[in-house]
XYZ file of C-alpha atoms in Angstrom:
720
model
C 28.246 -4.063 -17.335
C 29.645 -4.156 -20.899
C 33.176 -5.223 -21.781
C 34.156 -1.673 -22.737
C 33.046 -0.355 -19.368
C 34.905 -3.109 -17.548
C 38.029 -2.443 -19.612
C 37.945 1.306 -18.965
C 37.309 0.763 -15.261
C 40.229 -1.673 -15.158
C 42.521 0.908 -16.787
C 41.580 3.497 -14.177
C 41.994 1.060 -11.286
C 45.354 -0.205 -12.613
C 46.538 3.373 -13.074
C 45.678 4.249 -9.484
C 47.184 0.978 -8.237
C 50.420 1.673 -10.107
C 50.531 5.172 -8.645
C 50.434 3.854 -5.106
C 52.401 0.618 -5.707
C 55.379 2.417 -7.244
C 55.062 5.269 -4.750
C 54.776 7.849 -7.512
C 53.415 10.246 -4.935
C 56.966 10.958 -3.802
C 57.445 12.930 -7.008
C 54.417 15.080 -6.131
C 55.744 16.614 -2.932
C 56.774 20.188 -2.282
C 60.291 19.135 -1.216
C 60.882 17.126 -4.410
C 59.645 20.016 -6.531
C 62.014 22.467 -4.817
C 64.948 20.090 -5.199
C 64.220 19.496 -8.883
C 63.272 23.035 -9.906
C 66.678 23.871 -11.416
C 66.747 20.637 -13.449
C 63.259 21.234 -14.793
C 64.092 24.813 -15.737
C 67.194 23.598 -17.615
C 65.155 21.020 -19.515
C 62.603 23.661 -20.422
C 65.321 26.026 -21.645
C 66.713 23.243 -23.862
C 63.416 21.825 -25.180
C 60.592 24.305 -24.471
C 57.979 22.733 -26.773
C 58.680 19.131 -25.730
C 58.621 19.975 -22.025
C 55.439 22.012 -22.432
C 53.650 19.177 -24.252
C 54.899 16.575 -21.764
C 53.740 18.713 -18.843
C 50.356 19.278 -20.501
C 49.882 15.532 -21.135
C 50.941 14.639 -17.574
C 48.459 17.144 -16.122
C 45.618 15.828 -18.293
C 46.300 12.199 -17.331
C 46.706 12.986 -13.628
C 43.424 14.927 -13.590
C 41.528 12.395 -15.695
C 42.583 9.538 -13.384
C 41.991 11.681 -10.262
C 45.563 11.248 -9.012
C 46.375 13.144 -5.824
C 48.891 15.956 -6.181
C 47.228 18.340 -8.622
C 48.255 21.286 -6.439
C 51.969 20.314 -6.733
C 51.701 19.915 -10.516
C 50.083 23.361 -10.697
C 52.894 24.893 -8.622
C 55.354 23.239 -10.973
C 53.676 25.013 -13.872
C 54.420 28.377 -12.294
C 57.952 27.407 -11.259
C 58.939 26.104 -14.713
C 56.917 28.173 -17.202
C 56.211 31.419 -15.373
C 52.879 33.055 -14.631
C 51.236 33.539 -18.028
C 52.440 30.488 -19.998
C 52.024 28.327 -16.886
C 48.478 29.607 -16.328
C 47.575 28.910 -19.960
C 48.904 25.340 -19.834
C 47.324 24.537 -16.466
C 43.973 26.120 -17.333
C 43.431 24.076 -20.493
C 45.045 20.875 -19.176
C 43.018 20.892 -15.949
C 39.745 21.589 -17.781
C 40.431 18.892 -20.384
C 41.458 16.367 -17.720
C 38.410 17.209 -15.611
C 36.161 16.684 -18.624
C 37.750 13.305 -19.314
C 37.150 12.284 -15.692
C 33.572 13.564 -16.076
C 33.083 11.420 -19.209
C 34.672 8.326 -17.652
C 32.352 8.618 -14.656
C 29.376 9.041 -16.978
C 30.317 6.080 -19.185
C 31.201 3.638 -16.428
C 28.901 4.550 -13.544
C 25.849 6.543 -14.616
C 23.698 3.693 -15.934
C 24.086 1.603 -12.798
C 23.513 4.632 -10.539
C 20.375 5.594 -12.492
C 19.092 2.030 -12.203
C 19.335 2.165 -8.409
C 18.508 5.809 -7.717
C 16.514 6.830 -10.801
C 13.853 8.845 -8.956
C 16.294 10.844 -6.863
C 18.616 11.396 -9.812
C 15.701 12.631 -11.929
C 15.049 15.384 -9.382
C 18.750 16.323 -9.369
C 18.837 16.367 -13.168
C 15.903 18.774 -13.274
C 17.854 21.118 -11.011
C 21.021 20.646 -13.078
C 19.126 21.396 -16.278
C 17.884 24.657 -14.831
C 20.740 25.897 -12.620
C 23.574 23.411 -13.119
C 25.969 25.928 -14.670
C 25.520 28.297 -11.713
C 26.135 25.549 -9.175
C 29.195 24.189 -10.998
C 30.664 27.669 -11.383
C 30.211 28.269 -7.652
C 31.904 24.985 -6.753
C 34.805 25.683 -9.112
C 35.421 29.063 -7.522
C 35.722 27.599 -4.013
C 38.903 25.469 -3.858
C 37.964 23.899 -0.527
C 35.708 21.496 -2.490
C 37.871 18.701 -4.007
C 37.741 19.146 -7.757
C 38.035 15.414 -8.495
C 34.811 14.842 -6.504
C 33.047 17.476 -8.580
C 34.254 15.816 -11.797
C 32.981 12.378 -10.818
C 29.655 13.497 -9.347
C 28.765 15.787 -12.259
C 29.422 12.886 -14.624
C 26.449 11.095 -13.080
C 24.088 13.918 -14.063
C 22.776 14.883 -17.492
C 24.832 18.053 -17.761
C 26.213 18.494 -21.269
C 29.954 17.810 -21.576
C 30.523 21.098 -23.422
C 28.793 23.027 -20.637
C 30.876 21.217 -18.032
C 34.102 22.027 -19.908
C 33.283 25.693 -20.508
C 32.151 26.382 -16.925
C 35.162 24.514 -15.529
C 37.525 26.490 -17.752
C 36.219 29.798 -16.456
C 35.435 28.726 -12.896
C 38.883 27.265 -12.134
C 40.777 30.218 -13.585
C 40.954 32.214 -10.338
C 42.323 29.276 -8.355
C 44.736 28.415 -11.164
C 46.170 31.941 -11.139
C 46.716 31.794 -7.373
C 48.577 28.472 -7.488
C 50.618 29.215 -10.629
C 51.617 32.590 -9.214
C 52.660 30.841 -5.973
C 54.767 28.482 -8.083
C 56.727 31.398 -9.450
C 57.714 32.110 -5.828
C 58.446 28.464 -5.052
C 61.489 29.073 -2.904
C 59.419 31.119 -0.436
C 56.673 28.498 0.033
C 57.025 26.377 3.162
C 53.762 24.389 2.830
C 50.692 24.090 0.622
C 48.564 25.468 3.460
C 50.500 28.704 3.238
C 49.222 29.343 -0.265
C 45.607 29.669 0.850
C 45.405 32.093 3.746
C 42.088 32.589 5.583
C 41.684 35.940 3.853
C 42.238 34.366 0.424
C 39.837 31.546 1.180
C 37.267 34.134 2.232
C 37.740 35.876 -1.097
C 37.130 32.605 -2.928
C 33.973 32.018 -0.924
C 32.737 35.475 -1.904
C 33.552 34.641 -5.521
C 31.589 31.427 -5.135
C 28.567 33.261 -3.753
C 28.703 35.781 -6.590
C 26.908 33.542 -9.154
C 24.037 33.106 -6.713
C 23.880 36.860 -6.187
C 24.005 37.317 -9.949
C 21.191 34.794 -10.322
C 19.105 36.811 -7.862
C 19.782 40.000 -9.793
C 18.838 38.280 -13.062
C 15.630 37.087 -11.390
C 14.782 40.622 -10.338
C 15.427 41.908 -13.844
C 13.234 39.178 -15.331
C 10.543 40.049 -12.815
C 10.695 43.701 -13.822
C 10.478 42.686 -17.475
C 7.365 40.566 -16.817
C 5.665 43.450 -15.012
C 6.859 46.135 -17.454
C 3.530 46.014 -19.267
C 1.816 47.062 -16.055
C 4.179 49.892 -15.122
C 2.309 52.533 -13.147
C -0.639 50.213 -12.427
C 0.638 48.507 -9.276
C -1.138 49.980 -6.247
C 0.849 51.550 -3.434
C -1.559 50.012 -0.927
C -3.542 46.789 -1.231
C -7.050 45.892 -0.116
C -6.115 42.250 0.514
C -3.048 40.111 1.175
C -4.518 37.285 -0.873
C -7.453 36.658 -3.201
C -8.334 33.035 -3.967
C -10.369 32.189 -7.066
C -12.359 28.975 -6.653
C -13.708 27.239 -3.537
C -12.814 23.635 -4.262
C -10.222 21.759 -2.223
C -7.306 23.922 -3.426
C -9.112 27.209 -2.875
C -10.559 26.303 0.506
C -7.217 25.196 1.931
C -5.430 28.264 0.507
C -7.971 30.604 2.081
C -7.914 28.700 5.376
C -4.109 28.923 5.654
C -4.183 32.645 4.917
C -6.807 33.210 7.595
C -4.873 31.145 10.161
C -1.793 33.363 9.734
C -4.005 36.482 10.069
C -3.738 37.615 6.454
C -6.656 39.501 4.962
C -8.044 37.044 2.418
C -11.014 36.944 0.049
C -12.345 33.717 -1.456
C -14.413 34.013 -4.647
C -16.725 31.216 -5.822
C -19.395 31.553 -8.489
C -21.184 28.250 -7.945
C -21.132 25.794 -5.029
C -18.745 25.837 -2.093
C -16.721 22.624 -1.891
C -16.180 22.452 -5.640
C -16.400 19.318 -7.749
C -15.328 16.905 -5.020
C -18.175 17.634 -2.617
C -20.903 18.270 -5.157
C -20.169 16.029 -8.167
C -17.148 13.831 -7.531
C -15.666 12.147 -4.478
C -18.588 12.462 -2.062
C -21.633 11.580 -4.206
C -19.787 8.825 -6.090
C -18.722 7.099 -2.874
C -22.284 7.315 -1.553
C -23.488 5.693 -4.796
C -20.793 3.000 -4.535
C -21.933 2.152 -0.992
C -25.575 1.718 -2.042
C -24.517 -0.382 -5.018
C -22.275 -2.563 -2.865
C -25.085 -3.258 -0.416
C -27.359 -4.223 -3.321
C -24.615 -6.560 -4.534
C -24.260 -8.148 -1.073
C -28.019 -8.687 -0.840
C -27.967 -10.383 -4.224
C -25.139 -12.642 -2.990
C -26.322 -13.181 0.588
C -25.478 -16.879 0.353
C -21.805 -15.877 0.436
C -22.393 -14.923 4.077
C -24.695 -17.816 4.973
C -27.830 -15.742 4.399
C -30.618 -16.006 1.845
C -29.787 -14.286 -1.413
C -32.491 -11.819 -2.330
C -32.876 -9.392 -5.227
C -32.687 -5.859 -3.816
C -35.898 -3.884 -4.153
C -35.506 -0.139 -4.056
C -36.538 3.204 -5.448
C -33.728 4.647 -7.573
C -35.006 8.101 -6.713
C -34.563 7.263 -3.022
C -30.979 6.171 -3.728
C -30.275 9.505 -5.397
C -32.011 11.378 -2.562
C -29.763 9.608 -0.051
C -26.743 10.780 -2.034
C -27.946 14.383 -1.965
C -28.652 14.104 1.772
C -25.037 12.982 2.323
C -23.769 15.937 0.306
C -25.915 18.264 2.427
C -24.585 16.667 5.612
C -21.001 17.423 4.568
C -21.747 20.878 3.111
C -21.293 22.712 6.464
C -17.613 21.687 6.454
C -17.113 23.807 3.312
C -19.827 26.402 3.826
C -19.718 30.173 3.544
C -20.675 30.402 7.210
C -17.784 28.217 8.371
C -15.153 30.057 6.373
C -16.541 33.438 7.332
C -16.222 32.336 10.938
C -12.605 31.373 10.307
C -11.842 34.904 9.110
C -12.203 34.466 5.342
C -14.258 36.941 3.343
C -16.342 34.820 0.950
C -17.788 36.506 -2.131
C -20.168 34.548 -4.345
C -19.650 35.599 -7.926
C -17.310 35.493 -10.916
C -13.750 36.781 -10.564
C -11.735 38.277 -13.405
C -8.093 39.358 -13.352
C -7.716 42.935 -14.603
C -3.981 43.113 -13.929
C -1.562 41.184 -11.688
C -2.870 42.942 -8.579
C -6.511 43.748 -9.334
C -9.517 41.421 -9.416
C -12.994 42.415 -10.543
C -15.796 40.338 -8.981
C -19.216 40.227 -10.615
C -21.398 39.137 -7.718
C -24.317 36.777 -8.220
C -26.735 39.633 -7.440
C -25.386 41.560 -10.454
C -23.290 44.117 -8.561
C -19.549 44.499 -9.083
C -16.653 44.880 -6.700
C -13.007 45.597 -7.495
C -10.250 44.591 -5.053
C -6.484 44.984 -5.101
C -4.248 42.311 -3.622
C -0.589 41.499 -3.149
C -1.035 37.903 -4.310
C -3.576 35.701 -6.065
C -4.158 31.927 -5.990
C -6.019 30.472 -8.956
C -7.901 27.313 -7.951
C -10.503 27.208 -10.706
C -10.593 23.410 -10.920
C -11.535 21.293 -13.924
C -14.625 20.181 -15.831
C -15.501 16.893 -17.571
C -14.087 16.611 -21.063
C -16.739 15.898 -23.665
C -15.400 14.361 -26.899
C -16.489 16.067 -30.135
C -18.528 13.121 -31.426
C -20.985 13.856 -34.240
C -24.548 13.540 -32.997
C -23.635 13.574 -29.302
C -25.192 16.945 -28.518
C -28.404 16.065 -30.367
C -28.872 12.731 -28.626
C -28.090 14.049 -25.162
C -25.614 12.798 -22.598
C -24.584 13.197 -18.988
C -21.185 13.670 -17.373
C -19.903 12.913 -13.899
C -21.006 16.487 -13.046
C -24.511 16.570 -14.558
C -25.664 12.983 -13.916
C -26.589 13.621 -10.282
C -29.312 16.125 -11.128
C -30.451 14.344 -14.297
C -30.608 10.869 -12.780
C -32.081 12.282 -9.585
C -35.279 12.894 -11.545
C -35.584 9.247 -12.630
C -37.820 6.758 -10.843
C -35.819 3.806 -12.101
C -32.170 3.178 -12.845
C -31.325 3.727 -16.576
C -32.130 0.456 -18.333
C -29.342 0.610 -20.951
C -26.362 2.742 -19.999
C -23.260 3.325 -22.097
C -20.227 4.517 -20.146
C -17.678 6.137 -22.412
C -14.245 5.832 -20.818
C -12.210 3.164 -19.021
C -10.427 5.291 -16.451
C -11.127 5.372 -12.704
C -14.338 7.446 -12.953
C -15.745 5.322 -15.762
C -14.951 2.054 -13.962
C -16.431 3.169 -10.644
C -19.697 4.366 -12.190
C -20.008 1.432 -14.603
C -19.746 -1.117 -11.786
C -22.114 0.818 -9.499
C -24.897 1.151 -12.068
C -24.490 -2.485 -13.113
C -24.939 -3.543 -9.474
C -28.063 -1.391 -9.253
C -29.560 -3.149 -12.261
C -28.524 -1.209 -15.361
C -27.413 -3.032 -18.484
C -24.022 -1.318 -18.734
C -21.705 -1.263 -21.727
C -18.318 0.326 -21.079
C -16.420 1.580 -24.135
C -12.684 2.270 -23.992
C -10.454 3.098 -26.968
C -7.261 1.838 -25.268
C -6.463 -1.898 -25.196
C -7.282 -2.120 -21.474
C -9.120 -0.278 -18.704
C -7.186 1.664 -16.059
C -4.172 1.821 -18.368
C -1.971 3.663 -15.840
C -1.874 0.567 -13.654
C 0.063 -2.645 -14.234
C -1.456 -5.078 -16.720
C -2.404 -7.591 -14.031
C -4.264 -4.842 -12.161
C -6.126 -3.818 -15.311
C -7.067 -7.433 -15.920
C -8.364 -7.881 -12.369
C -10.416 -4.692 -12.771
C -11.852 -5.957 -16.068
C -12.765 -9.303 -14.515
C -14.441 -7.595 -11.551
C -16.499 -5.376 -13.874
C -17.547 -8.281 -16.079
C -18.449 -10.379 -13.023
C -20.927 -7.650 -12.082
C -22.427 -7.716 -15.562
C -20.578 -4.851 -17.264
C -19.972 -5.452 -20.967
C -16.380 -4.174 -21.155
C -15.331 -3.303 -24.697
C -11.704 -2.256 -24.878
C -10.048 -1.386 -28.174
C -13.319 0.184 -29.350
C -13.144 3.698 -30.777
C -16.277 5.848 -30.533
C -17.113 7.346 -33.938
C -20.508 9.032 -33.654
C -23.930 8.903 -32.048
C -26.853 7.834 -34.226
C -30.354 8.963 -33.270
C -32.328 7.675 -36.238
C -35.769 6.173 -35.772
C -35.971 7.358 -32.183
C -33.360 4.787 -31.102
C -30.132 6.191 -29.740
C -26.953 4.247 -30.505
C -23.239 4.789 -30.132
C -21.345 3.742 -33.258
C -17.899 2.348 -32.508
C -15.067 0.879 -34.555
C -13.333 -2.339 -33.572
C -10.951 -4.451 -35.654
C -11.801 -2.384 -38.726
C -15.568 -2.934 -38.462
C -18.340 -0.675 -37.172
C -20.686 -1.729 -34.356
C -23.843 -0.142 -32.921
C -24.478 -0.028 -29.173
C -28.021 1.079 -28.354
C -28.590 3.005 -25.131
C -31.070 4.975 -23.081
C -28.446 7.118 -21.374
C -24.840 7.863 -22.288
C -22.339 8.845 -19.600
C -19.151 10.622 -20.746
C -16.261 9.760 -18.409
C -13.194 10.257 -20.588
C -11.304 12.598 -18.278
C -11.392 16.178 -17.072
C -9.917 19.365 -18.500
C -8.724 22.375 -16.525
C -10.862 25.526 -16.511
C -8.666 28.026 -18.317
C -11.067 30.626 -19.703
C -13.381 33.294 -18.393
C -11.320 34.817 -15.596
C -8.596 36.817 -17.303
C -5.700 34.455 -18.056
C -5.820 35.346 -21.743
C -5.837 39.091 -21.117
C -2.828 38.877 -18.808
C -0.978 36.561 -21.172
C -0.523 33.805 -18.568
C 0.658 30.720 -20.518
C -1.484 27.585 -20.477
C -0.957 24.128 -21.955
C -3.874 21.933 -20.867
C -3.239 23.406 -17.399
C -1.953 26.742 -16.130
C 1.820 26.667 -16.517
C 3.619 27.055 -13.194
C 7.140 26.664 -11.856
C 8.195 24.440 -8.955
C 6.873 27.067 -6.516
C 3.445 27.046 -8.274
C 4.049 30.566 -9.609
C 2.628 31.499 -13.004
C 4.226 33.956 -15.430
C 3.631 36.610 -12.777
C 5.462 35.699 -9.558
C 2.608 37.006 -7.366
C -0.031 34.856 -9.112
C -0.112 31.174 -8.148
C -2.159 28.173 -9.271
C -3.140 25.034 -7.351
C -5.343 22.012 -7.820
C -6.766 20.562 -11.035
C -6.186 23.821 -12.900
C -2.440 23.480 -12.287
C -1.964 19.702 -12.561
C -0.111 17.426 -12.885
C -2.514 15.336 -10.752
C -6.283 15.682 -10.532
C -6.896 14.497 -6.982
C -8.573 16.324 -4.130
C -5.766 15.464 -1.720
C -3.131 16.753 -4.159
C -5.071 20.005 -4.575
C -5.020 20.470 -0.796
C -1.330 19.557 -0.755
C -0.522 22.135 -3.438
C -2.639 24.737 -1.677
C -0.248 24.779 1.284
C 2.685 25.610 -1.007
C 0.718 28.170 -3.015
C -0.619 29.991 0.045
C 2.627 29.967 2.033
C 4.698 31.050 -0.973
C 2.169 33.760 -1.828
C 2.220 35.185 1.690
C 5.850 34.626 2.722
C 7.691 33.984 -0.546
C 9.726 37.188 -0.270
C 11.509 35.565 2.675
C 11.387 31.839 1.886
C 9.795 29.831 -0.920
C 9.021 26.113 -0.891
C 9.046 23.787 -3.897
C 5.936 21.643 -4.269
C 6.818 18.072 -3.316
C 5.305 15.325 -5.499
C 7.570 12.472 -4.421
C 4.887 10.539 -2.517
C 1.463 10.862 -4.154
C -1.165 8.211 -3.340
C -4.360 7.541 -5.262
C -7.143 4.984 -5.364
C -9.895 3.709 -7.636
C -12.939 2.671 -5.620
C -14.159 -0.250 -7.650
C -14.693 -3.559 -5.858
C -12.009 -4.722 -5.175
C -10.364 -1.346 -4.630
C -7.118 -0.445 -6.371
C -4.696 1.830 -4.506
C -1.199 2.921 -5.392
C 1.654 5.144 -4.255
C 4.955 5.672 -6.046
C 6.163 3.456 -8.877
C 4.464 0.427 -10.328
C 6.183 -2.174 -12.473
C 5.203 -0.631 -15.790
C 6.532 2.817 -14.818
C 9.757 1.347 -13.439
C 10.299 -0.426 -16.759
C 9.542 2.713 -18.791
C 11.998 4.759 -16.693
C 14.685 2.073 -16.641
C 14.637 1.798 -12.843
C 15.763 -1.527 -11.376
C 13.353 -2.821 -8.725
C 12.764 -5.894 -6.610
C 9.109 -6.974 -6.624
C 7.576 -8.537 -3.513
C 3.983 -9.779 -3.613
C 1.660 -11.035 -0.892
C -1.695 -12.597 -1.785
C -4.593 -11.335 0.331
C -6.296 -14.697 -0.208
C -3.962 -15.931 2.578
C -5.039 -13.245 5.094
C -7.164 -14.473 8.020
C -9.378 -11.372 8.249
C -9.999 -11.300 4.494
C -11.026 -14.978 4.638
C -13.365 -14.271 7.569
C -14.949 -11.383 5.638
C -15.305 -13.457 2.443
C -13.055 -10.884 0.773
C -10.086 -13.182 0.177
C -8.888 -11.796 -3.139
C -6.287 -9.293 -4.286
C -2.684 -8.658 -3.315
C -0.129 -6.260 -1.911
C 2.759 -5.611 -4.300
C 5.801 -3.694 -3.070
C 8.649 -2.407 -5.237
C 11.969 -1.899 -3.459
C 15.537 -0.971 -4.290
C 17.351 -4.237 -5.136
C 19.149 -5.515 -2.054
C 17.531 -2.919 0.234
C 14.206 -2.482 2.022
C 13.726 1.044 0.630
C 10.175 1.299 -0.743
C 9.845 2.743 -4.259
C 6.166 2.020 -4.803
C 3.196 -0.023 -3.637
C 0.079 -1.299 -5.392
C -2.730 -2.852 -3.352
C -5.755 -4.590 -4.848
C -8.418 -5.707 -2.397
C -11.100 -4.604 0.008
C -10.229 -1.320 1.753
C -7.021 -1.062 -0.302
C -7.093 2.740 -0.084
C -7.094 2.572 3.722
C -4.322 -0.029 3.817
C -2.148 2.129 1.576
C -1.778 4.855 4.224
C 0.873 2.889 6.120
C 3.073 2.752 3.034
C 2.484 6.433 2.262
C 3.735 7.295 5.742
C 6.710 4.953 5.380
C 7.764 6.392 2.013
C 7.300 9.983 3.168
C 9.578 9.502 6.167
C 12.074 7.050 4.702
C 10.950 3.971 6.643
C 11.719 0.626 5.032
C 10.010 -2.757 5.076
C 12.029 -3.836 8.107
C 10.308 -1.095 10.137
C 6.863 -2.249 8.966
C 7.754 -5.857 9.762
C 8.880 -4.832 13.248
C 5.598 -2.997 13.975
C 2.834 -4.817 15.875
C -0.366 -5.024 13.813
C -3.662 -5.872 15.525
C -5.016 -9.353 14.841
C -7.220 -10.056 12.979
C -7.176 -7.001 10.709
C -6.705 -6.296 7.032
C -3.706 -4.134 7.974
C -1.750 -7.302 8.708
C -1.403 -7.682 4.933
C 1.200 -4.916 5.030
C 3.229 -6.757 7.670
C 2.997 -10.042 5.796
C 4.163 -8.365 2.585
C 7.185 -7.092 4.510
C 7.657 -10.642 5.814
C 7.702 -11.973 2.237
C 10.476 -9.502 1.430
C 12.418 -10.534 4.542
C 12.083 -14.214 3.688
C 13.406 -13.615 0.177
C 16.420 -11.779 1.625
C 17.188 -14.218 4.424
C 20.956 -15.011 4.766
C 20.787 -18.655 3.692
C 24.442 -19.462 4.329
C 24.277 -18.007 7.817
C 21.068 -19.924 8.544
C 22.741 -23.134 7.404
C 25.485 -22.571 9.984
C 22.862 -21.748 12.623
C 21.176 -25.063 11.808
C 24.464 -26.869 12.367
C 24.843 -25.020 15.659
C 21.467 -26.278 16.837
C 22.359 -29.809 15.675
C 25.511 -29.590 17.802
C 23.508 -28.284 20.775
C 21.257 -31.350 20.633
C 24.349 -33.554 20.949
């Protein structure tokens, strides 16, 4: 804490100490005010300006320092100055003093509070930014909430000081009038409680609720304005309660929830049920990773006391196994299953005609038009292909198209360039290298997996290189050259151009949301890389929702399913109760070997956001089960609130890291700290013990050393 903060805090503390030490509170009692009323009135008659300024200054100081007795000072304003002049003085003095208290709280306390509770405060600040003025106005109108508490708490938020002053000035006016008017009748007041009768308090509560009612009315007016373009188009009756566009994870879960609650729901999918995850992403990639890992283990059989042997295989058979796995899982997401659950599944292309009407061009060429109360857009995302000169001419594959293209090959691609150093690029680069491809991975950023901590990125790079991947970070792809029948990617590094020859090029530089072809443009629904939604997943039109990759901010199957619950429930029951999508605990994993899994903050994000954390690290090389499995590498890293066991984030690097992470996800979701994990029995010998040992490392670092020293002396004494 800086000297200026310490000085200001000392002034406030000394002021409060002086108030209580010199018993200044005796001057702020109703009896003292009654006894002194005549003297004050005489002083005011003799020196009106001086007394007014002195009173104003006293009120400002008392409010700024949060002295008790503001009600008595307000009564004094009415008793001495009368209703109108007293109200004017009190109104401006109280608002100015409250703003000073607000600024003192902000200057002295906010940085330290943000350092400890940055995540929670960020959520509050988003609410303050949107509705802070309404909330403050409501609190100011209800005098049962201590105003000094409001001043101090609001100072910790990012509300603008001018907004705070203006809302306080208006919001406190009603209460000020009541108290100043009571002061003009001072002789008849027996106690402060008599000023606020139950009826008057009820009136204030109604005044406090008024801004919320007004907000609701404004919302209705805005809603009418949004739909004004479609006046006269809204049907009086609807064919469906809900239409879902897209049958990936977000669409399937949305449709399932609607069917469970007996809504009439139609799910529209033009291509394959199950979306990208089943057909091109999660499922086939993990099947490929498994085959590649087994090939790697065969090649390194001596690690397990066996003969090392080069794996012999048909690449076509590997790809056929992958397709067989996809087919085995397909029934979980099939038309037949969802039809049996009560969902009408239409295979074709959907297009929004207006906020309540969807036209479906079925795959057989026929068309069907349906009206619906609500719509969920779950159109997913597609691989992003960079606009490199020569790329289209030379040919390439993406994480979507490679399964069919490579499925036709008898042998693994001899020379493979993987463009991209994110999770998809790393997983596929390592897998193909283990299957025998000569893989070159090109990443423009200075390191792979840049969202993770630097040490994690470095471990990932080392793992890739150990498997034979030529990792080239800091290399910018410029163009593809196809001269002389030899395909080559031209990159720039350190100011010089390099050529990387290849047989196949895999683009894995990210995915972009599908935003065209189904009517967003015609309806004027705003998009910015994703469909723009509010915290309830509503688009511009409150009855149209978006979930999954098309909505962001995360492109994970489990997040799409998570969002789908909010989208479906809000779409069906939002007129009664809406739920804000909760992104506080989002896990993810990259399935390279060793796996990388994370939930919550990592060190680099905590530093960027200015959040103070305590880092606890446990090396998996010390874990009995990992040693027995010859997988003794990696770590568990836990970020906690300094001095507490509250978990802010976890990164795990090691075998089955994604599975191990689940315990921390549960703990963070339900507010369980490291002490609870430490106190939980974990089966021996398992990898899950790593979580307990990480908690033990935290406990050891926070052991009460002085107390333990005394306990040691106690045991010495017990031994005689």
